[in-house]
PDB file of C-alpha atoms in Angstrom:
ATOM      1  CA  MET A 841     178.436 160.868  90.626  1.00 46.00           C
ATOM      2  CA  ALA A 842     178.878 162.480  94.017  1.00 58.00           C
ATOM      3  CA  ALA A 843     177.242 160.937  97.061  1.00 56.00           C
ATOM      4  CA  ASP A 844     175.131 164.085  97.478  1.00 78.00           C
ATOM      5  CA  GLN A 845     173.866 163.778  93.917  1.00 79.00           C
ATOM      6  CA  LYS A 846     173.000 160.095  94.397  1.00 85.00           C
ATOM      7  CA  THR A 847     171.141 160.912  97.622  1.00 89.00           C
ATOM      8  CA  LEU A 848     169.216 163.699  95.890  1.00 88.00           C
ATOM      9  CA  LEU A 849     168.339 161.514  92.889  1.00 90.00           C
ATOM     10  CA  ASP A 850     167.291 158.613  95.149  1.00 93.00           C
ATOM     11  CA  ASP A 851     164.933 160.962  97.004  1.00 93.00           C
ATOM     12  CA  LEU A 852     163.494 162.288  93.716  1.00 94.00           C
ATOM     13  CA  VAL A 853     163.021 158.716  92.393  1.00 94.00           C
ATOM     14  CA  ARG A 854     161.206 157.743  95.608  1.00 95.00           C
ATOM     15  CA  ARG A 855     158.876 160.740  95.338  1.00 95.00           C
ATOM     16  CA  MET A 856     158.228 160.201  91.608  1.00 95.00           C
ATOM     17  CA  ASP A 857     157.489 156.519  92.302  1.00 95.00           C
ATOM     18  CA  GLY A 858     154.898 157.760  94.801  1.00 94.00           C
ATOM     19  CA  ALA A 859     153.214 159.777  92.033  1.00 94.00           C
ATOM     20  CA  LEU A 860     153.142 156.663  89.801  1.00 94.00           C
ATOM     21  CA  GLU A 861     151.713 154.517  92.601  1.00 93.00           C
ATOM     22  CA  SER A 862     149.001 157.096  93.230  1.00 91.00           C
ATOM     23  CA  LEU A 863     148.166 157.037  89.509  1.00 91.00           C
ATOM     24  CA  ARG A 864     147.968 153.213  89.585  1.00 90.00           C
ATOM     25  CA  ARG A 865     145.470 153.398  92.458  1.00 85.00           C
ATOM     26  CA  ASP A 866     143.419 156.041  90.624  1.00 83.00           C
ATOM     27  CA  PHE A 867     143.394 153.910  87.464  1.00 85.00           C
ATOM     28  CA  ALA A 868     142.401 150.795  89.424  1.00 79.00           C
ATOM     29  CA  GLY A 869     139.252 152.608  90.561  1.00 74.00           C
ATOM     30  CA  LEU A 870     138.225 153.345  86.970  1.00 75.00           C
ATOM     31  CA  ARG A 871     135.866 150.759  85.556  1.00 67.00           C
ATOM     32  CA  SER A 872     136.877 149.166  82.320  1.00 66.00           C
ATOM     33  CA  GLY A 873     133.936 146.773  81.979  1.00 65.00           C
ATOM     34  CA  ARG A 874     135.791 144.000  83.796  1.00 70.00           C
ATOM     35  CA  ALA A 875     135.317 143.159  87.444  1.00 76.00           C
ATOM     36  CA  SER A 876     138.175 144.208  89.701  1.00 80.00           C
ATOM     37  CA  PRO A 877     138.193 144.272  93.509  1.00 85.00           C
ATOM     38  CA  ALA A 878     139.906 147.692  93.314  1.00 81.00           C
ATOM     39  CA  LEU A 879     136.638 149.076  91.943  1.00 80.00           C
ATOM     40  CA  ILE A 880     134.782 148.778  95.259  1.00 85.00           C
ATOM     41  CA  GLU A 881     137.674 148.689  97.768  1.00 84.00           C
ATOM     42  CA  PRO A 882     137.433 152.464  98.443  1.00 81.00           C
ATOM     43  CA  VAL A 883     133.712 152.154  99.369  1.00 86.00           C
ATOM     44  CA  ARG A 884     133.073 153.031 103.007  1.00 90.00           C
ATOM     45  CA  VAL A 885     130.380 151.232 105.016  1.00 92.00           C
ATOM     46  CA  GLU A 886     128.352 152.594 107.947  1.00 91.00           C
ATOM     47  CA  ALA A 887     129.268 150.042 110.647  1.00 88.00           C
ATOM     48  CA  TYR A 888     130.132 149.831 114.329  1.00 85.00           C
ATOM     49  CA  GLY A 889     129.195 153.465 114.962  1.00 87.00           C
ATOM     50  CA  GLY A 890     131.314 154.941 112.152  1.00 89.00           C
ATOM     51  CA  GLU A 891     132.418 154.565 108.561  1.00 90.00           C
ATOM     52  CA  VAL A 892     134.888 151.786 107.808  1.00 91.00           C
ATOM     53  CA  PRO A 893     136.436 150.585 104.536  1.00 89.00           C
ATOM     54  CA  LEU A 894     134.551 147.752 102.821  1.00 90.00           C
ATOM     55  CA  THR A 895     137.601 145.515 103.188  1.00 90.00           C
ATOM     56  CA  GLN A 896     137.189 145.642 106.992  1.00 91.00           C
ATOM     57  CA  VAL A 897     133.690 144.144 106.964  1.00 92.00           C
ATOM     58  CA  GLY A 898     134.043 141.511 104.236  1.00 93.00           C
ATOM     59  CA  SER A 899     136.239 139.928 101.594  1.00 93.00           C
ATOM     60  CA  ILE A 900     135.925 140.844  97.922  1.00 92.00           C
ATOM     61  CA  ALA A 901     136.159 138.161  95.235  1.00 92.00           C
ATOM     62  CA  VAL A 902     135.827 137.992  91.436  1.00 91.00           C
ATOM     63  CA  PRO A 903     133.944 134.761  90.658  1.00 91.00           C
ATOM     64  CA  GLU A 904     133.549 135.683  86.967  1.00 88.00           C
ATOM     65  CA  ALA A 905     134.614 138.413  84.528  1.00 82.00           C
ATOM     66  CA  ARG A 906     131.586 140.668  85.110  1.00 84.00           C
ATOM     67  CA  MET A 907     130.715 139.901  88.739  1.00 90.00           C
ATOM     68  CA  LEU A 908     132.128 140.871  92.122  1.00 91.00           C
ATOM     69  CA  THR A 909     131.063 139.294  95.388  1.00 94.00           C
ATOM     70  CA  VAL A 910     131.521 140.563  98.919  1.00 93.00           C
ATOM     71  CA  GLN A 911     131.449 137.880 101.604  1.00 94.00           C
ATOM     72  CA  VAL A 912     130.262 139.906 104.616  1.00 92.00           C
ATOM     73  CA  TRP A 913     131.636 138.576 107.902  1.00 93.00           C
ATOM     74  CA  ASP A 914     128.912 140.026 110.151  1.00 91.00           C
ATOM     75  CA  ARG A 915     125.399 139.098 108.981  1.00 91.00           C
ATOM     76  CA  SER A 916     123.946 142.295 110.500  1.00 91.00           C
ATOM     77  CA  LEU A 917     126.035 144.413 108.081  1.00 91.00           C
ATOM     78  CA  VAL A 918     124.817 142.872 104.808  1.00 92.00           C
ATOM     79  CA  GLY A 919     122.240 145.646 104.282  1.00 92.00           C
ATOM     80  CA  ALA A 920     124.770 148.371 105.112  1.00 93.00           C
ATOM     81  CA  VAL A 921     127.285 146.917 102.621  1.00 93.00           C
ATOM     82  CA  GLU A 922     124.629 146.704  99.920  1.00 93.00           C
ATOM     83  CA  ARG A 923     123.532 150.309 100.592  1.00 92.00           C
ATOM     84  CA  ALA A 924     127.128 151.606 100.646  1.00 92.00           C
ATOM     85  CA  ILE A 925     127.919 150.058  97.247  1.00 90.00           C
ATOM     86  CA  ARG A 926     124.659 151.322  95.723  1.00 90.00           C
ATOM     87  CA  ASP A 927     125.245 154.864  97.074  1.00 88.00           C
ATOM     88  CA  SER A 928     128.944 154.980  96.075  1.00 80.00           C
ATOM     89  CA  GLY A 929     128.250 156.713  92.741  1.00 72.00           C
ATOM     90  CA  LEU A 930     129.848 153.861  90.775  1.00 75.00           C
ATOM     91  CA  GLY A 931     126.602 152.996  88.975  1.00 76.00           C
ATOM     92  CA  LEU A 932     126.456 149.519  90.529  1.00 84.00           C
ATOM     93  CA  ASN A 933     123.348 147.663  91.686  1.00 89.00           C
ATOM     94  CA  PRO A 934     124.297 145.065  94.340  1.00 93.00           C
ATOM     95  CA  ALA A 935     121.991 142.286  95.511  1.00 92.00           C
ATOM     96  CA  ALA A 936     122.208 140.426  98.828  1.00 92.00           C
ATOM     97  CA  ASP A 937     122.241 136.631  98.794  1.00 90.00           C
ATOM     98  CA  GLY A 938     122.523 135.434 102.395  1.00 90.00           C
ATOM     99  CA  GLN A 939     125.832 136.759 103.760  1.00 91.00           C
ATOM    100  CA  THR A 940     127.124 137.398 100.248  1.00 93.00           C
ATOM    101  CA  VAL A 941     126.506 140.598  98.301  1.00 93.00           C
ATOM    102  CA  ARG A 942     126.650 140.045  94.540  1.00 94.00           C
ATOM    103  CA  VAL A 943     127.687 143.045  92.443  1.00 91.00           C
ATOM    104  CA  PRO A 944     127.134 142.612  88.687  1.00 90.00           C
ATOM    105  CA  ILE A 945     129.310 144.890  86.537  1.00 84.00           C
ATOM    106  CA  PRO A 946     127.122 146.374  83.768  1.00 80.00           C
ATOM    107  CA  GLN A 947     128.292 146.769  80.172  1.00 80.00           C
ATOM    108  CA  LEU A 948     129.755 150.226  79.562  1.00 78.00           C
ATOM    109  CA  THR A 949     128.138 152.540  77.019  1.00 81.00           C
ATOM    110  CA  GLU A 950     130.277 154.410  74.466  1.00 86.00           C
ATOM    111  CA  GLU A 951     129.545 157.705  76.242  1.00 83.00           C
ATOM    112  CA  ARG A 952     130.600 156.251  79.611  1.00 78.00           C
ATOM    113  CA  ARG A 953     133.809 154.867  78.033  1.00 84.00           C
ATOM    114  CA  ASN A 954     134.668 158.347  76.722  1.00 85.00           C
ATOM    115  CA  ASP A 955     133.998 159.870  80.164  1.00 80.00           C
ATOM    116  CA  LEU A 956     136.274 157.281  81.784  1.00 82.00           C
ATOM    117  CA  ALA A 957     139.006 157.979  79.214  1.00 86.00           C
ATOM    118  CA  ARG A 958     138.759 161.715  79.971  1.00 87.00           C
ATOM    119  CA  THR A 959     138.943 160.995  83.703  1.00 84.00           C
ATOM    120  CA  ALA A 960     142.008 158.801  83.135  1.00 89.00           C
ATOM    121  CA  GLY A 961     143.571 161.712  81.233  1.00 92.00           C
ATOM    122  CA  LYS A 962     142.936 164.034  84.191  1.00 90.00           C
ATOM    123  CA  TYR A 963     144.494 161.519  86.583  1.00 90.00           C
ATOM    124  CA  SER A 964     147.580 161.209  84.399  1.00 95.00           C
ATOM    125  CA  GLU A 965     147.901 164.992  84.084  1.00 96.00           C
ATOM    126  CA  ASN A 966     147.770 165.281  87.900  1.00 94.00           C
ATOM    127  CA  ALA A 967     150.548 162.665  88.122  1.00 96.00           C
ATOM    128  CA  LYS A 968     152.653 164.646  85.618  1.00 97.00           C
ATOM    129  CA  ILE A 969     152.107 167.812  87.663  1.00 96.00           C
ATOM    130  CA  ALA A 970     153.299 165.936  90.765  1.00 96.00           C
ATOM    131  CA  VAL A 971     156.405 164.668  88.923  1.00 96.00           C
ATOM    132  CA  ARG A 972     157.188 168.162  87.631  1.00 96.00           C
ATOM    133  CA  GLY A 973     156.796 169.491  91.184  1.00 96.00           C
ATOM    134  CA  VAL A 974     159.355 166.948  92.366  1.00 95.00           C
ATOM    135  CA  ARG A 975     161.670 168.048  89.525  1.00 96.00           C
ATOM    136  CA  ARG A 976     161.277 171.707  90.572  1.00 96.00           C
ATOM    137  CA  ASP A 977     162.188 170.788  94.169  1.00 95.00           C
ATOM    138  CA  GLY A 978     165.273 168.943  92.922  1.00 93.00           C
ATOM    139  CA  MET A 979     166.343 171.904  90.797  1.00 94.00           C
ATOM    140  CA  ASP A 980     165.808 174.262  93.756  1.00 94.00           C
ATOM    141  CA  GLN A 981     167.960 172.030  95.953  1.00 92.00           C
ATOM    142  CA  THR A 982     170.816 172.110  93.416  1.00 92.00           C
ATOM    143  CA  LYS A 983     170.593 175.911  93.179  1.00 91.00           C
ATOM    144  CA  THR A 984     170.666 176.152  96.984  1.00 91.00           C
ATOM    145  CA  LEU A 985     173.768 173.928  97.115  1.00 89.00           C
ATOM    146  CA  GLU A 986     175.403 176.161  94.489  1.00 89.00           C
ATOM    147  CA  LYS A 987     174.625 179.311  96.498  1.00 91.00           C
ATOM    148  CA  LYS A 988     176.183 177.702  99.577  1.00 89.00           C
ATOM    149  CA  SER A 989     179.246 176.990  97.391  1.00 86.00           C
ATOM    150  CA  GLU A 990     178.890 173.251  98.067  1.00 87.00           C
ATOM    151  CA  ILE A 991     178.796 172.467  94.332  1.00 87.00           C
ATOM    152  CA  SER A 992     180.134 174.248  91.240  1.00 89.00           C
ATOM    153  CA  GLN A 993     178.194 175.672  88.285  1.00 89.00           C
ATOM    154  CA  ASP A 994     179.382 172.725  86.179  1.00 91.00           C
ATOM    155  CA  GLU A 995     177.995 170.294  88.759  1.00 89.00           C
ATOM    156  CA  VAL A 996     174.686 172.199  88.792  1.00 90.00           C
ATOM    157  CA  LYS A 997     174.484 171.702  85.023  1.00 93.00           C
ATOM    158  CA  VAL A 998     175.230 167.946  85.328  1.00 92.00           C
ATOM    159  CA  TRP A 999     172.755 167.499  88.190  1.00 91.00           C
ATOM    160  CA  SER A1000     170.066 169.501  86.374  1.00 93.00           C
ATOM    161  CA  GLU A1001     170.480 167.347  83.265  1.00 95.00           C
ATOM    162  CA  ALA A1002     170.204 164.176  85.378  1.00 94.00           C
ATOM    163  CA  ILE A1003     167.050 165.494  87.080  1.00 94.00           C
ATOM    164  CA  GLN A1004     165.510 166.462  83.717  1.00 95.00           C
ATOM    165  CA  LYS A1005     166.348 163.042  82.248  1.00 96.00           C
ATOM    166  CA  LEU A1006     164.703 161.353  85.254  1.00 95.00           C
ATOM    167  CA  THR A1007     161.628 163.561  84.885  1.00 96.00           C
ATOM    168  CA  ASP A1008     161.344 162.735  81.174  1.00 96.00           C
ATOM    169  CA  GLN A1009     161.486 159.001  81.988  1.00 97.00           C
ATOM    170  CA  TYR A1010     158.661 159.309  84.511  1.00 96.00           C
ATOM    171  CA  VAL A1011     156.494 161.443  82.206  1.00 96.00           C
ATOM    172  CA  LYS A1012     156.933 158.791  79.491  1.00 97.00           C
ATOM    173  CA  ARG A1013     155.909 156.060  81.964  1.00 97.00           C
ATOM    174  CA  ILE A1014     152.801 158.064  82.857  1.00 96.00           C
ATOM    175  CA  ASP A1015     151.959 158.489  79.143  1.00 97.00           C
ATOM    176  CA  ASP A1016     152.433 154.730  78.614  1.00 96.00           C
ATOM    177  CA  MET A1017     150.175 153.935  81.593  1.00 95.00           C
ATOM    178  CA  LEU A1018     147.519 156.298  80.215  1.00 95.00           C
ATOM    179  CA  ALA A1019     147.674 154.734  76.736  1.00 95.00           C
ATOM    180  CA  GLU A1020     147.288 151.259  78.268  1.00 93.00           C
ATOM    181  CA  LYS A1021     144.340 152.349  80.447  1.00 90.00           C
ATOM    182  CA  GLU A1022     142.616 154.054  77.487  1.00 91.00           C
ATOM    183  CA  ARG A1023     143.039 150.864  75.423  1.00 90.00           C
ATOM    184  CA  GLU A1024     141.530 148.863  78.292  1.00 85.00           C
ATOM    185  CA  ILE A1025     138.604 151.294  78.663  1.00 83.00           C
ATOM    186  CA  LYS A1026     137.818 151.452  74.929  1.00 82.00           C
ATOM    187  CA  GLN A1027     137.929 147.656  74.574  1.00 78.00           C
ATOM    188  CA  VAL A1028     134.403 146.348  74.009  1.00 62.00           C
TER     189      VAL A1028
END
Protein backbone atom coordinates (compact mmCIF):
# COMPACT_ATOMS: atom_id res chain seq x y z
CA MET A 1 0.00 0.00 0.00
CA ALA A 2 1.47 3.33 -1.02
CA ALA A 3 1.94 6.05 1.56
CA ASP A 4 -0.54 8.24 -0.33
CA GLN A 5 -3.16 5.49 -0.18
CA LYS A 6 -2.60 4.99 3.56
CA THR A 7 -2.91 8.74 4.15
CA LEU A 8 -6.13 8.87 2.12
CA LEU A 9 -7.62 5.84 3.91
CA ASP A 10 -6.62 7.22 7.33
CA ASP A 11 -8.42 10.47 6.51
CA LEU A 12 -11.53 8.58 5.32
CA VAL A 13 -11.51 6.40 8.48
CA ARG A 14 -11.27 9.53 10.66
CA ARG A 15 -14.21 11.14 8.87
CA MET A 16 -16.32 7.95 8.95
CA ASP A 17 -15.56 7.59 12.68
CA GLY A 18 -16.94 11.12 13.05
CA ALA A 19 -20.21 10.00 11.44
CA LEU A 20 -20.41 7.04 13.86
CA GLU A 21 -19.70 9.27 16.86
CA SER A 22 -22.43 11.67 15.76
CA LEU A 23 -24.83 8.71 15.49
CA ARG A 24 -23.86 7.57 19.01
CA ARG A 25 -24.68 11.04 20.37
CA ASP A 26 -28.01 11.07 18.50
CA PHE A 27 -28.88 7.62 19.86
CA ALA A 28 -27.91 8.64 23.41
CA GLY A 29 -30.55 11.38 23.26
CA LEU A 30 -33.28 8.87 22.37
CA ARG A 31 -35.17 7.63 25.40
CA SER A 32 -35.35 3.92 25.84
CA GLY A 33 -37.29 3.88 29.12
CA ARG A 34 -34.10 3.86 31.18
CA ALA A 35 -32.57 6.92 32.77
CA SER A 36 -29.44 8.20 31.07
CA PRO A 37 -27.68 11.53 31.69
CA ALA A 38 -27.32 11.88 27.89
CA LEU A 39 -31.09 12.34 27.73
CA ILE A 40 -31.04 15.80 29.33
CA GLU A 41 -27.43 16.90 28.69
CA PRO A 42 -28.40 18.84 25.52
CA VAL A 43 -31.01 20.89 27.47
CA ARG A 44 -30.12 24.58 27.58
CA VAL A 45 -30.94 26.70 30.64
CA GLU A 46 -31.69 30.44 30.76
CA ALA A 47 -28.94 31.60 33.16
CA TYR A 48 -26.46 34.42 33.65
CA GLY A 49 -28.00 36.53 30.88
CA GLY A 50 -27.94 33.81 28.20
CA GLU A 51 -28.56 30.16 27.46
CA VAL A 52 -26.03 27.68 28.82
CA PRO A 53 -25.89 23.87 28.69
CA LEU A 54 -27.45 22.11 31.69
CA THR A 55 -24.08 20.58 32.53
CA GLN A 56 -22.71 24.08 33.25
CA VAL A 57 -25.23 24.82 36.01
CA GLY A 58 -25.43 21.43 37.74
CA SER A 59 -24.35 17.81 37.81
CA ILE A 60 -26.57 15.04 36.46
CA ALA A 61 -26.84 11.72 38.30
CA VAL A 62 -28.82 8.48 37.91
CA PRO A 63 -29.83 7.40 41.43
CA GLU A 64 -32.13 4.64 40.11
CA ALA A 65 -33.14 3.05 36.80
CA ARG A 66 -36.06 5.41 36.10
CA MET A 67 -34.90 8.62 37.79
CA LEU A 68 -32.44 11.38 36.95
CA THR A 69 -31.37 14.08 39.37
CA VAL A 70 -29.73 17.41 38.67
CA GLN A 71 -27.78 18.87 41.58
CA VAL A 72 -27.97 22.60 40.78
CA TRP A 73 -24.92 24.51 42.00
CA ASP A 74 -26.58 27.94 42.20
CA ARG A 75 -29.81 27.88 44.25
CA SER A 76 -31.25 30.80 42.24
CA LEU A 77 -31.22 28.65 39.06
CA VAL A 78 -33.30 25.73 40.36
CA GLY A 79 -36.51 27.14 38.82
CA ALA A 80 -34.78 27.86 35.50
CA VAL A 81 -33.40 24.29 35.34
CA GLU A 82 -36.82 22.83 36.13
CA ARG A 83 -38.46 25.03 33.46
CA ALA A 84 -35.79 24.20 30.85
CA ILE A 85 -36.25 20.44 31.32
CA ARG A 86 -40.05 20.72 31.23
CA ASP A 87 -39.96 22.87 28.06
CA SER A 88 -37.35 20.70 26.28
CA GLY A 89 -39.96 18.64 24.41
CA LEU A 90 -38.71 15.39 25.98
CA GLY A 91 -42.01 14.71 27.75
CA LEU A 92 -40.42 14.95 31.20
CA ASN A 93 -41.96 16.46 34.33
CA PRO A 94 -39.20 17.55 36.74
CA ALA A 95 -39.79 18.47 40.38
CA ALA A 96 -37.55 20.66 42.55
CA ASP A 97 -36.44 19.34 45.93
CA GLY A 98 -34.20 21.97 47.53
CA GLN A 99 -31.18 22.40 45.25
CA THR A 100 -31.89 19.09 43.53
CA VAL A 101 -34.23 18.70 40.56
CA ARG A 102 -35.68 15.19 40.33
CA VAL A 103 -36.64 14.00 36.85
CA PRO A 104 -38.71 10.79 36.80
CA ILE A 105 -38.53 8.89 33.49
CA PRO A 106 -42.07 7.77 32.55
CA GLN A 107 -42.86 4.36 31.09
CA LEU A 108 -42.91 4.45 27.29
CA THR A 109 -46.10 3.60 25.41
CA GLU A 110 -46.02 1.24 22.42
CA GLU A 111 -46.77 4.15 20.07
CA ARG A 112 -43.91 6.21 21.55
CA ARG A 113 -41.54 3.21 21.21
CA ASN A 114 -42.43 2.93 17.51
CA ASP A 115 -41.84 6.67 17.02
CA LEU A 116 -38.44 6.39 18.71
CA ALA A 117 -37.53 3.40 16.53
CA ARG A 118 -38.47 5.40 13.41
CA THR A 119 -36.38 8.34 14.64
CA ALA A 120 -33.44 6.00 15.27
CA GLY A 121 -33.84 4.75 11.69
CA LYS A 122 -33.68 8.33 10.39
CA TYR A 123 -30.55 9.00 12.43
CA SER A 124 -28.87 5.88 11.08
CA GLU A 125 -29.84 6.76 7.50
CA ASN A 126 -28.27 10.22 7.97
CA ALA A 127 -25.08 8.53 9.23
CA LYS A 128 -25.04 6.26 6.16
CA ILE A 129 -25.47 9.29 3.90
CA ALA A 130 -22.50 10.93 5.65
CA VAL A 131 -20.37 7.78 5.20
CA ARG A 132 -21.32 7.54 1.52
CA GLY A 133 -20.39 11.22 1.12
CA VAL A 134 -16.97 10.47 2.58
CA ARG A 135 -16.65 7.53 0.15
CA ARG A 136 -17.55 9.81 -2.79
CA ASP A 137 -14.86 12.30 -1.70
CA GLY A 138 -12.32 9.48 -1.51
CA MET A 139 -13.25 8.23 -4.98
CA ASP A 140 -13.01 11.79 -6.35
CA GLN A 141 -9.55 12.17 -4.83
CA THR A 142 -8.35 8.96 -6.51
CA LYS A 143 -9.74 10.11 -9.87
CA THR A 144 -7.99 13.47 -9.44
CA LEU A 145 -4.69 11.71 -8.68
CA GLU A 146 -5.17 9.59 -11.81
CA LYS A 147 -5.80 12.67 -13.96
CA LYS A 148 -2.61 14.24 -12.60
CA SER A 149 -0.84 11.00 -13.59
CA GLU A 150 0.25 10.46 -9.97
CA ILE A 151 -1.33 6.98 -9.89
CA SER A 152 -2.14 4.41 -12.58
CA GLN A 153 -5.54 3.02 -13.60
CA ASP A 154 -4.67 -0.23 -11.81
CA GLU A 155 -3.94 1.70 -8.61
CA VAL A 156 -7.25 3.56 -8.97
CA LYS A 157 -9.02 0.19 -9.11
CA VAL A 158 -7.17 -1.07 -5.99
CA TRP A 159 -7.80 2.16 -4.08
CA SER A 160 -11.47 2.23 -5.11
CA GLU A 161 -11.94 -1.35 -3.90
CA ALA A 162 -10.28 -0.47 -0.57
CA ILE A 163 -12.52 2.59 -0.17
CA GLN A 164 -15.65 0.55 -1.01
CA LYS A 165 -14.64 -2.18 1.46
CA LEU A 166 -14.15 0.47 4.17
CA THR A 167 -17.53 2.00 3.37
CA ASP A 168 -19.24 -1.40 3.57
CA GLN A 169 -17.67 -1.99 7.00
CA TYR A 170 -18.97 1.33 8.32
CA VAL A 171 -22.47 0.82 6.87
CA LYS A 172 -22.59 -2.59 8.59
CA ARG A 173 -21.52 -0.98 11.89
CA ILE A 174 -24.30 1.60 11.51
CA ASP A 175 -26.84 -1.19 10.81
CA ASP A 176 -25.60 -3.08 13.90
CA MET A 177 -25.90 0.06 16.06
CA LEU A 178 -29.44 0.62 14.77
CA ALA A 179 -30.46 -2.99 15.49
CA GLU A 180 -29.08 -2.68 19.04
CA LYS A 181 -30.87 0.65 19.64
CA GLU A 182 -34.17 -0.73 18.28
CA ARG A 183 -33.85 -3.75 20.60
CA GLU A 184 -33.22 -1.37 23.52
CA ILE A 185 -36.20 0.82 22.59
CA LYS A 186 -38.63 -2.09 22.10
CA GLN A 187 -37.61 -3.71 25.40
CA VAL A 188 -40.45 -3.36 27.90
